[in-house]
mmCIF file of C-alpha atoms in Angstrom:
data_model
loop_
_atom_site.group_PDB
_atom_site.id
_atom_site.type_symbol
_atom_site.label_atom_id
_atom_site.label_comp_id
_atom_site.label_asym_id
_atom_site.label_seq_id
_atom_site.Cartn_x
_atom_site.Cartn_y
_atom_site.Cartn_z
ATOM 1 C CA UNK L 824 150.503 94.726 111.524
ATOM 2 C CA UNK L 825 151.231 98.422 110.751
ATOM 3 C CA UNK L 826 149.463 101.096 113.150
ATOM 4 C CA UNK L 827 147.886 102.527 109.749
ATOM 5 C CA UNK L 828 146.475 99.108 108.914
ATOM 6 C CA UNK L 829 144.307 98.845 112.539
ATOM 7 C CA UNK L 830 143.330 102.637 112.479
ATOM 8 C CA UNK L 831 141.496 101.468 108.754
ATOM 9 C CA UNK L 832 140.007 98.227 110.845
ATOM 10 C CA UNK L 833 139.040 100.314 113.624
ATOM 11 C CA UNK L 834 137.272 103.220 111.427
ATOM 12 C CA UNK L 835 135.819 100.289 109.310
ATOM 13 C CA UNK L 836 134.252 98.611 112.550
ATOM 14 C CA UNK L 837 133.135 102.066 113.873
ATOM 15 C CA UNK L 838 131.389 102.650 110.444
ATOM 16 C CA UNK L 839 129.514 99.549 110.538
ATOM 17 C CA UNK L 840 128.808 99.516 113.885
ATOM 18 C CA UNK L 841 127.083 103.448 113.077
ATOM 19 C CA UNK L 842 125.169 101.818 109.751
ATOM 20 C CA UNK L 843 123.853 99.065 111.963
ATOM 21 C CA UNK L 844 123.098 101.574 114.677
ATOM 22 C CA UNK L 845 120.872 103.678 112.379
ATOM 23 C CA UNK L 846 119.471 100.511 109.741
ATOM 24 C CA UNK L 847 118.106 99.823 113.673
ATOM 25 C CA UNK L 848 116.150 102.936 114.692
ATOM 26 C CA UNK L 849 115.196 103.301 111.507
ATOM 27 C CA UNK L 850 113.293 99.599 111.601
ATOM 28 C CA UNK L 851 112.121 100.807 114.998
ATOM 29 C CA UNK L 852 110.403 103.844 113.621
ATOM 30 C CA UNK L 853 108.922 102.301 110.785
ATOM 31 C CA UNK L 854 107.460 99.714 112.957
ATOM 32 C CA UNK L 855 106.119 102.424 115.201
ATOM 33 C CA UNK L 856 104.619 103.759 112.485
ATOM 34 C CA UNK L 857 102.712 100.345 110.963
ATOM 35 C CA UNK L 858 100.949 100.300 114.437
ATOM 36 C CA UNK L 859 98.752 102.833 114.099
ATOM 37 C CA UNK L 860 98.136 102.003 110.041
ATOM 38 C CA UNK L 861 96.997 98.572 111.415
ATOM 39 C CA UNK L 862 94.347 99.925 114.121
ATOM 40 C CA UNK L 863 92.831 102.001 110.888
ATOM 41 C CA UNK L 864 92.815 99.452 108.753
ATOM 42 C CA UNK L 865 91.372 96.861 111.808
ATOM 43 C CA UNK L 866 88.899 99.628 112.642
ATOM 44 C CA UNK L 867 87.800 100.605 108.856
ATOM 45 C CA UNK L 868 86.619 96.975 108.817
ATOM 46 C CA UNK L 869 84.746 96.948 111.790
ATOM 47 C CA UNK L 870 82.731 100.069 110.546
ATOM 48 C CA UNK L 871 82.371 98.829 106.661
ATOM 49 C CA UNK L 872 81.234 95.569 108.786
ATOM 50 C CA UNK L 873 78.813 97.725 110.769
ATOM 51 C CA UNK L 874 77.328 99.396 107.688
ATOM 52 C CA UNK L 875 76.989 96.438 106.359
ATOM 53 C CA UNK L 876 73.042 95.225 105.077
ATOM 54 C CA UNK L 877 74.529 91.666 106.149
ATOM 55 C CA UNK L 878 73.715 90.331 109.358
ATOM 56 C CA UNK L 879 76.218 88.025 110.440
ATOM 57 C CA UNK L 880 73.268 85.759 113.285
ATOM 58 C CA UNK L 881 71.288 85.606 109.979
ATOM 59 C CA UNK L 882 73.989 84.354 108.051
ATOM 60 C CA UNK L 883 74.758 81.887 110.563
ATOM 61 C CA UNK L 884 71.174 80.563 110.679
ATOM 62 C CA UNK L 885 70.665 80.404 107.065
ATOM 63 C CA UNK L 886 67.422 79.404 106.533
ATOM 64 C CA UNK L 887 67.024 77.434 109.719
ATOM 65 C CA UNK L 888 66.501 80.947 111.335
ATOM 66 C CA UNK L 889 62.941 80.580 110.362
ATOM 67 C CA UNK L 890 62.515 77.939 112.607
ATOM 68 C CA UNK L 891 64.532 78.802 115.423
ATOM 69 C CA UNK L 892 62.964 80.693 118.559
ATOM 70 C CA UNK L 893 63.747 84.279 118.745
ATOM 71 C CA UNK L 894 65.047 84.003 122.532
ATOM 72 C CA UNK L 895 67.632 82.025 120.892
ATOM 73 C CA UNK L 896 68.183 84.064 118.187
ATOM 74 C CA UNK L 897 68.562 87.190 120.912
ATOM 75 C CA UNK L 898 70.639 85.163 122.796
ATOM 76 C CA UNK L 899 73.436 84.658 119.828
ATOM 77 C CA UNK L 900 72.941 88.643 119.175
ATOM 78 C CA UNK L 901 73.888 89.259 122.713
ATOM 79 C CA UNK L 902 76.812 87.073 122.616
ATOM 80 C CA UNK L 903 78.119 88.023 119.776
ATOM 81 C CA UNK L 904 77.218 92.181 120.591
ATOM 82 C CA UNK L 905 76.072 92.241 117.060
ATOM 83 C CA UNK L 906 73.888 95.550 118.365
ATOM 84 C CA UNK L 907 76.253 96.915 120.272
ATOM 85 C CA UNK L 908 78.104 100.116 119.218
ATOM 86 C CA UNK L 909 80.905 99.813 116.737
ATOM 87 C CA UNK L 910 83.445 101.440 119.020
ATOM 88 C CA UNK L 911 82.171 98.699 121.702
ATOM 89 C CA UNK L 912 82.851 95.740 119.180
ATOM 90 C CA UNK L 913 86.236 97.248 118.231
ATOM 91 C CA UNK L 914 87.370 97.498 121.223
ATOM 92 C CA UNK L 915 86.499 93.918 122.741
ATOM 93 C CA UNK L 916 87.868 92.458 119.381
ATOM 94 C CA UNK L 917 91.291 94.330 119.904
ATOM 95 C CA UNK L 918 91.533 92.686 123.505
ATOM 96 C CA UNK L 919 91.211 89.325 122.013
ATOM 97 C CA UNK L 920 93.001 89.670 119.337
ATOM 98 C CA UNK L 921 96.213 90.911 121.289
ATOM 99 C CA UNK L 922 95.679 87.676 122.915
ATOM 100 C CA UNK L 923 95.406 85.706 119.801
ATOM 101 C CA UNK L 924 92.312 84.788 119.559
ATOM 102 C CA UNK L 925 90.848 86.599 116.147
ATOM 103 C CA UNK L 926 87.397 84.793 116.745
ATOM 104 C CA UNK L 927 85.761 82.266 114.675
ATOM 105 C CA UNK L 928 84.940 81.916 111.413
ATOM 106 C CA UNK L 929 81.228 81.605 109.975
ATOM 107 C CA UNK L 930 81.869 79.832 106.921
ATOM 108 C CA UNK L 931 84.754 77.380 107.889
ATOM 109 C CA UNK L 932 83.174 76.734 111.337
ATOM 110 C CA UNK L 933 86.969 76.978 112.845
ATOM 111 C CA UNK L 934 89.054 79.880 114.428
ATOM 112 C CA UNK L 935 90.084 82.215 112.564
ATOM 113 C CA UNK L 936 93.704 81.405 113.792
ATOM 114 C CA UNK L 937 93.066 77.739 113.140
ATOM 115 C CA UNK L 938 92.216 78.595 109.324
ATOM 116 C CA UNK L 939 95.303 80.931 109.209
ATOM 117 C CA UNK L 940 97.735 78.622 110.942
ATOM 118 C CA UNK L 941 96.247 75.488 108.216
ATOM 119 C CA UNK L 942 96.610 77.647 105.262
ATOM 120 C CA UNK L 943 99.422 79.580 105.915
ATOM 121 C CA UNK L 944 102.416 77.289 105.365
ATOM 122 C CA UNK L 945 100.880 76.730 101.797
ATOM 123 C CA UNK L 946 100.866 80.224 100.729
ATOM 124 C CA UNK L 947 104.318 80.757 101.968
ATOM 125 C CA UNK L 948 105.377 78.309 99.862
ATOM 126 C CA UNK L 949 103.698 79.366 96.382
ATOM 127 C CA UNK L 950 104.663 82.967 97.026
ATOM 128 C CA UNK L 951 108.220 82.432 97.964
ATOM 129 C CA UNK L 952 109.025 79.958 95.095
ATOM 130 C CA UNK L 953 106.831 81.697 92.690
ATOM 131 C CA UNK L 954 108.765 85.552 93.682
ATOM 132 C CA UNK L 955 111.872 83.542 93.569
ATOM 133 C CA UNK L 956 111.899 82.325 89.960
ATOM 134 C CA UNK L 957 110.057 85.758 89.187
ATOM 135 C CA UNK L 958 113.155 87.630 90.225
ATOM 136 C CA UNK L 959 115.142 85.428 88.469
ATOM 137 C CA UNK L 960 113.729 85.717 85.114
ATOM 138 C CA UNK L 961 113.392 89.364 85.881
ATOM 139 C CA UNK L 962 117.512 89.373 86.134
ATOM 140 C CA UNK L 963 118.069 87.415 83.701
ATOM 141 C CA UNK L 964 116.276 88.324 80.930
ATOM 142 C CA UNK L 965 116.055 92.229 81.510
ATOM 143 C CA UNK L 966 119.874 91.516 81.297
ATOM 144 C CA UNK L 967 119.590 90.126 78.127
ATOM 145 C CA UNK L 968 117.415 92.240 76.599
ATOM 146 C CA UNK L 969 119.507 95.548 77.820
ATOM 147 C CA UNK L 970 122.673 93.932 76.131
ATOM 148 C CA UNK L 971 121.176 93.135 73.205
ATOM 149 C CA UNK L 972 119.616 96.754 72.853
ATOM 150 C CA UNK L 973 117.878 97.075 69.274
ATOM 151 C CA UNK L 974 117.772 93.040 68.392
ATOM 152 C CA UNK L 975 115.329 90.724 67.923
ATOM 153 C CA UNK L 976 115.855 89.443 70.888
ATOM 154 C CA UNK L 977 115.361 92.381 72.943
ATOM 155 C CA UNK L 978 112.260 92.977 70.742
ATOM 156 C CA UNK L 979 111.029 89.865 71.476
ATOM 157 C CA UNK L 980 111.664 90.130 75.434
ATOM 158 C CA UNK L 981 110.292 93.230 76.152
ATOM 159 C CA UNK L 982 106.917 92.359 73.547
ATOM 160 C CA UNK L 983 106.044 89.734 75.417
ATOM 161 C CA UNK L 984 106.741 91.452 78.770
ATOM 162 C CA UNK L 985 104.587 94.476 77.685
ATOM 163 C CA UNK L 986 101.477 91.604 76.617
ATOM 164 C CA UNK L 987 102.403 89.883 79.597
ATOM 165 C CA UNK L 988 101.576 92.958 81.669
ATOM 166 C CA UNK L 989 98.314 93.413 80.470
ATOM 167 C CA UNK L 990 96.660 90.242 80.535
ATOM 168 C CA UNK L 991 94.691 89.330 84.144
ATOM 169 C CA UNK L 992 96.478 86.749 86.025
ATOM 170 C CA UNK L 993 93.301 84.779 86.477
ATOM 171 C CA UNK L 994 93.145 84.525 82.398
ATOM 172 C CA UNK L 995 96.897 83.141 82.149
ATOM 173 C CA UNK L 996 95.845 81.033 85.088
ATOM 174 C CA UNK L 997 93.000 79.606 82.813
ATOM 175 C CA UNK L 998 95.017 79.473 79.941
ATOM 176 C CA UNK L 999 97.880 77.466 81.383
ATOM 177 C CA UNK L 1000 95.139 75.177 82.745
ATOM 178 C CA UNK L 1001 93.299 75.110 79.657
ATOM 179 C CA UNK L 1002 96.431 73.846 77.609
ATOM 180 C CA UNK L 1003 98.563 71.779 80.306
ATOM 181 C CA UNK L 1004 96.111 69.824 82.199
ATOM 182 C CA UNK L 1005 93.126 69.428 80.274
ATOM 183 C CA UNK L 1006 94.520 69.227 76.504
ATOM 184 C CA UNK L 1007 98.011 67.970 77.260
ATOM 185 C CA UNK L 1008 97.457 66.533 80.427
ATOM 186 C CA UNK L 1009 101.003 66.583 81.716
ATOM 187 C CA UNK L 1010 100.531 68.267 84.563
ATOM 188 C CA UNK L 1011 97.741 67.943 87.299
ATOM 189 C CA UNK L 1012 95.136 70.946 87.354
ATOM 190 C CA UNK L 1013 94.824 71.794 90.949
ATOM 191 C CA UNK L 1014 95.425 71.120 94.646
ATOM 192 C CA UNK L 1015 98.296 69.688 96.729
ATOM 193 C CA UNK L 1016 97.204 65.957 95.724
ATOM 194 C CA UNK L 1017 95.543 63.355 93.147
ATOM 195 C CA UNK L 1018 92.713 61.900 94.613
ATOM 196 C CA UNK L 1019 93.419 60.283 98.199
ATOM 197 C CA UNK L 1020 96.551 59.633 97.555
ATOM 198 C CA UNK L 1021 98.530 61.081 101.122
ATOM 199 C CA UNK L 1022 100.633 64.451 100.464
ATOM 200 C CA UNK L 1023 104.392 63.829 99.398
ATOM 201 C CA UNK L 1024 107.165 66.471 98.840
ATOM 202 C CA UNK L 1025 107.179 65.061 94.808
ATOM 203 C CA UNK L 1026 103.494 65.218 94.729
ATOM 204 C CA UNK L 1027 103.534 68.767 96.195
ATOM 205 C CA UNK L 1028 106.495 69.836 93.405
ATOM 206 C CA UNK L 1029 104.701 68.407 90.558
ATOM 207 C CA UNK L 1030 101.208 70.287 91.912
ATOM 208 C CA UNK L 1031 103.018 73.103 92.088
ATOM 209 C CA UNK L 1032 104.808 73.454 88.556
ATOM 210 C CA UNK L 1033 101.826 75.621 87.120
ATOM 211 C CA UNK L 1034 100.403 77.931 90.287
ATOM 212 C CA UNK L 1035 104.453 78.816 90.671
ATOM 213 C CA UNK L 1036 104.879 79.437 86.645
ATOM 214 C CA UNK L 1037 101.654 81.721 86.539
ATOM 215 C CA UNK L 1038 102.399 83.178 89.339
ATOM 216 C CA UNK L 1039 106.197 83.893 88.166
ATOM 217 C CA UNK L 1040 104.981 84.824 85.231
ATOM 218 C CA UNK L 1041 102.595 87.596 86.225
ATOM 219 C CA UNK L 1042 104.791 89.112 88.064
ATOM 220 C CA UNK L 1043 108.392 88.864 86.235
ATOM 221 C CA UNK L 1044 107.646 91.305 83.407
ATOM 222 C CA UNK L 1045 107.979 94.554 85.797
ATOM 223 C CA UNK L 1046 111.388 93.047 86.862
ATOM 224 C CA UNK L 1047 112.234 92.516 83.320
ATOM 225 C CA UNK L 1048 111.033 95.988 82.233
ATOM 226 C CA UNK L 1049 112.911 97.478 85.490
ATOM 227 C CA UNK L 1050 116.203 95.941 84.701
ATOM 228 C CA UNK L 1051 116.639 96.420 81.335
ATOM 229 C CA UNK L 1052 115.486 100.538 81.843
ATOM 230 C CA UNK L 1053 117.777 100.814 84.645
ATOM 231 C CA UNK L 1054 121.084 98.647 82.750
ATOM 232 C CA UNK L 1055 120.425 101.126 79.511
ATOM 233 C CA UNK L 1056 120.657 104.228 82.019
ATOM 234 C CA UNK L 1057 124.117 102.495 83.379
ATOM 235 C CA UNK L 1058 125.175 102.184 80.164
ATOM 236 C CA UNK L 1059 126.105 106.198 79.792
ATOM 237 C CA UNK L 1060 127.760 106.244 83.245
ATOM 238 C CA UNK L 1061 131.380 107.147 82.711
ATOM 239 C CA UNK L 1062 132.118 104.134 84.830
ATOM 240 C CA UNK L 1063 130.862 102.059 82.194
ATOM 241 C CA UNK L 1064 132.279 103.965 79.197
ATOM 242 C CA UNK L 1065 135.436 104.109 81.038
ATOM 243 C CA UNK L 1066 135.564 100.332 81.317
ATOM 244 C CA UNK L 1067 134.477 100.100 77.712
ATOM 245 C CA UNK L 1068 137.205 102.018 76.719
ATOM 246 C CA UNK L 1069 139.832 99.570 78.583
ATOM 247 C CA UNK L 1070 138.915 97.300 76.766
ATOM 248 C CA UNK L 1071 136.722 94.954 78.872
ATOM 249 C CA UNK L 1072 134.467 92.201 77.204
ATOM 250 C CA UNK L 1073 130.916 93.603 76.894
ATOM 251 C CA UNK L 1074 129.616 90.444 79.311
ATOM 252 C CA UNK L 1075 131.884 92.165 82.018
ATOM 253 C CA UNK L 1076 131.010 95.773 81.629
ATOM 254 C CA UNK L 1077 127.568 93.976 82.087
ATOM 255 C CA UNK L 1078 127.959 92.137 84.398
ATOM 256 C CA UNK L 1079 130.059 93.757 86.788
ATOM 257 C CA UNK L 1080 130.133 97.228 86.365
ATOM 258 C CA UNK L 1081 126.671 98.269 84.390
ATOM 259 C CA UNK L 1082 124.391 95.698 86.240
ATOM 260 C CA UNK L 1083 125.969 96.063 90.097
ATOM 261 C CA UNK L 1084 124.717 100.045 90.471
ATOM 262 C CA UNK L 1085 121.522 99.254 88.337
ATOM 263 C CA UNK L 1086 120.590 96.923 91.247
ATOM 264 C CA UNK L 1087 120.161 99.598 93.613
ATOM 265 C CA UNK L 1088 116.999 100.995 92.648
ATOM 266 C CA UNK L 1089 115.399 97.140 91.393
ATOM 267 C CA UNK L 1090 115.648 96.489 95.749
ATOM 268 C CA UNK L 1091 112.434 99.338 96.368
ATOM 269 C CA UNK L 1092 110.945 97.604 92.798
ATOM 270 C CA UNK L 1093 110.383 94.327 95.660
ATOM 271 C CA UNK L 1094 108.130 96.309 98.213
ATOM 272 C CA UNK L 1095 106.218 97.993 96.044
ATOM 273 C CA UNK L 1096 105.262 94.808 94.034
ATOM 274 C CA UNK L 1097 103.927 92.503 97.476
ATOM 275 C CA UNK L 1098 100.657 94.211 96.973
ATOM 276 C CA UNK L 1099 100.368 93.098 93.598
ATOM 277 C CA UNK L 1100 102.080 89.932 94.275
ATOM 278 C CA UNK L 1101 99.548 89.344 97.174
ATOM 279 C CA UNK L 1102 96.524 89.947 94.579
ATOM 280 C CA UNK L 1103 97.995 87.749 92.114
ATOM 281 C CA UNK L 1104 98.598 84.583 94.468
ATOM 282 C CA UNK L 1105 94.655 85.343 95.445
ATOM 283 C CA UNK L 1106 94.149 84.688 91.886
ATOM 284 C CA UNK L 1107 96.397 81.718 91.113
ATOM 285 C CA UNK L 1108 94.937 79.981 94.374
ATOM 286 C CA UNK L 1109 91.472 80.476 93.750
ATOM 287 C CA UNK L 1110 92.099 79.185 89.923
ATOM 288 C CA UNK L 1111 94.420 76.175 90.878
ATOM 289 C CA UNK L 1112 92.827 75.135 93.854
ATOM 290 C CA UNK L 1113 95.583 75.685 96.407
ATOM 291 C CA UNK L 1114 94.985 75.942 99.901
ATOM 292 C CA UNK L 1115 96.529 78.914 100.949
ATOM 293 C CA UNK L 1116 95.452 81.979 102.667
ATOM 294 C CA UNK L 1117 94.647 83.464 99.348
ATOM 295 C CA UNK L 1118 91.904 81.265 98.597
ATOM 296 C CA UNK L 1119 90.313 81.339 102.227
ATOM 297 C CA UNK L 1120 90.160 85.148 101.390
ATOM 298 C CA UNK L 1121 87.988 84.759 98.573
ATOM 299 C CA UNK L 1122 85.574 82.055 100.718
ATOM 300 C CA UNK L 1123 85.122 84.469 102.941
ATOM 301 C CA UNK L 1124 84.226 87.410 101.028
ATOM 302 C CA UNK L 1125 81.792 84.768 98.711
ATOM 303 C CA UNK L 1126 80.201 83.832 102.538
ATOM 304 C CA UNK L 1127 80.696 87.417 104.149
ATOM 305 C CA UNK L 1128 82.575 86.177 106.941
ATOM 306 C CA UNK L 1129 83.800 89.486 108.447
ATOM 307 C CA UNK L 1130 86.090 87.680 111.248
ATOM 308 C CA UNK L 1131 88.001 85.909 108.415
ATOM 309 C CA UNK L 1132 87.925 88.544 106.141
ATOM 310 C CA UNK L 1133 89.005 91.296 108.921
ATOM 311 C CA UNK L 1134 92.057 89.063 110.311
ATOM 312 C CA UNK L 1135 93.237 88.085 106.701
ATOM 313 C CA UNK L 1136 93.063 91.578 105.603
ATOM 314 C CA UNK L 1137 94.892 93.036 108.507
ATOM 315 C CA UNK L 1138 97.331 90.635 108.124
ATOM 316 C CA UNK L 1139 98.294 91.464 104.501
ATOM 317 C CA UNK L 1140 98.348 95.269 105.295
ATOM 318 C CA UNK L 1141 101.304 94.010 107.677
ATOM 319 C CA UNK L 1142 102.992 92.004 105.402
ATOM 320 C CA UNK L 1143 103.114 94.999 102.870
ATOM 321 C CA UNK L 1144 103.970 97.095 105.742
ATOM 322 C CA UNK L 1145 107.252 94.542 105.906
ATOM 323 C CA UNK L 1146 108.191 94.477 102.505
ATOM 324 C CA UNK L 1147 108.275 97.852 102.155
ATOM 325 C CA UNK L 1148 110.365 98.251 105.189
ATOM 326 C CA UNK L 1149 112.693 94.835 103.943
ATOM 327 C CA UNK L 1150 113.345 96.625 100.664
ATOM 328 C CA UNK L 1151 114.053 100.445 102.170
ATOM 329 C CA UNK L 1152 116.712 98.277 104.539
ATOM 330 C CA UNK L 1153 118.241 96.369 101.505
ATOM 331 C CA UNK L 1154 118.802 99.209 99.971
ATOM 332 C CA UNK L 1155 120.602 101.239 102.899
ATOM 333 C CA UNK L 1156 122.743 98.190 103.510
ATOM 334 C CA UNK L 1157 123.725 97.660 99.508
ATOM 335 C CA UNK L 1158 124.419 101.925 99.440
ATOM 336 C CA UNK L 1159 125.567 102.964 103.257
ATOM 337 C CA UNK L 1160 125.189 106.419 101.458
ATOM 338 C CA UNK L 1161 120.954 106.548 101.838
ATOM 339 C CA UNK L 1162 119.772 108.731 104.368
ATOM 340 C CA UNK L 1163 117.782 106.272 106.772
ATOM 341 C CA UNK L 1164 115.765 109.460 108.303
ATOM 342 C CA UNK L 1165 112.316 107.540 108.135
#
């Protein structure tokens, strides 16, 4: 090997080791940095709790608190320091919740980390396939619809994506359910299972055909919209002209000139849509019946359960938190040249 061939090896190692070097602190700071955001958010919700006109011992009691004695009724008050300063309650929450234990929920009559650990394997799933095939389409047909610039089909695409974005996921949810399961009735309506029959991995797919499509397509007309914006920008690059002008088929200049730098910006288009994406699978689980973390949100804001509510809250703030800080990573690793400065 040639002495100029393992000086470019040992620059190209050195270079990557330096990108991986600084892709690392930068994680590290960014991480730093969710810490506090989480104790405000944690906090905010233990004074919104405290402000609250519901009283969580009443709640509990329902109407049995009529009968029950009022030393017992004190007693559960003192247990649970429902009168004891919000700082107070903050604070002996945060000790058990570094330990795990997020407390119990009212309305489920489980811990909270029980509900979370039952529900959260199902959520992963919807979101992840339902993102997935949102991406996809997002590629695919903002692709199309940049290519064919002018056409009917590009009309058509970006119509429907523009109706798309304005109608409420919970009405396509309805919709879909409206025409597929009740009219048609080729697909089941809701939950993981038909009546007690045990849960299969072709029962789950065909339960899941219609959560994961309204889901997907919610969310895929911002990808679509993105990518076809961005492609028509690549399109007056002189990269692009210049391979235009060699000659190249149009599905190449596409493909592998026009759509590889238009990319770049679509990677921060994936954090900033997890909020969204987390609001919409609230939606499609509450309409579909899935049980996922989603829908134990909305039981526990119907039931005010503030220990559910707090923990399930937090924990989306963090997984926001993530995204945003997977997507500003993707993006230094796909363009080394991006400042990674916080």
């Amino acid at each position: 090997m040639e002495p100029r061939t393992l000086d470019a090896e040992v620059v190209t190692r050195t270079r990557t080791r330096g990108t991986g070097r600084s892709i690392g602190l930068f994680a590290l700071r960014r991480l730093a940095f969710a810490v506090p955001v989480l104790l405000v958010v944690s906090f905010a919700l233990f004074v919104l709790a405290k402000a609250s006109p519901f009283d969580p011992v009443e709640r509990y009691f329902g109407v049995r608190i009529i009968g029950a004695s009022p030393e017992r009724v004190a007693q559960l008050r003192a247990n649970w320091g429902v009168d004891e300063p919000v700082v107070s309650q903050y604070w002996a929450w945060l000790r058990h919740a570094v330990t795990g234990d997020l407390g119990d929920s009212l309305s489920l009559q489980q811990p909270v980390s029980a509900v979370i650990g039952d529900r959260l394997g199902w959520t992963v799933l919807l979101v992840s396939v339902g993102f997935t095939l949102a991406l996809v389409l997002g590629l695919l047909l903002g692709t199309l619809a940049a290519w064919r610039q002018g056409s009917w089909l590009d009309r058509s695409i970006t119509g429907s994506c523009y109706a798309l974005e304005a109608a409420p996921v919970f009405w396509l949810g309805l919709a879909v359910l409206y025409v597929f399961a009740l009219q048609l009735q080729w697909l089941p309506g809701g939950g993981v299972t038909t009546g007690s029959d045990p849960v299969s991995v072709g029962g789950v797919a065909v339960h899941m055909v219609l959560p994961v499509a309204v889901l997907a397509i919610s969310q895929a007309p911002w990808f679509v919209l993105f990518v076809r914006q961005n492609l028509l920008e690549s399109f007056t690059q002189d990269h692009v002209i210049g391979a235009r002008a060699r000659g190249l088929p149009d599905h190449l200049v596409v493909s592998g000139h026009a759509l590889r730098t238009s990319l770049l910006p679509f990677l921060t288009l994936l954090g900033a849509r997890l909020p969204e994406l987390i609001t919409g699978a609230l939606l499609v689980e509450t309409v579909f019946s899935w049980p996922g973390i989603a829908r134990a949100t909305v039981e526990a804001a119907l039931n005010v359960d503030f220990a559910l509510l707090g923990a399930l809250t937090v924990m989306a703030t963090g997984v926001v938190l993530l995204g945003n800080l997977l997507a500003d990573v993707l993006y230094a690793l796909a363009d080394p040249r991006v400042a990674l400065d916080g």
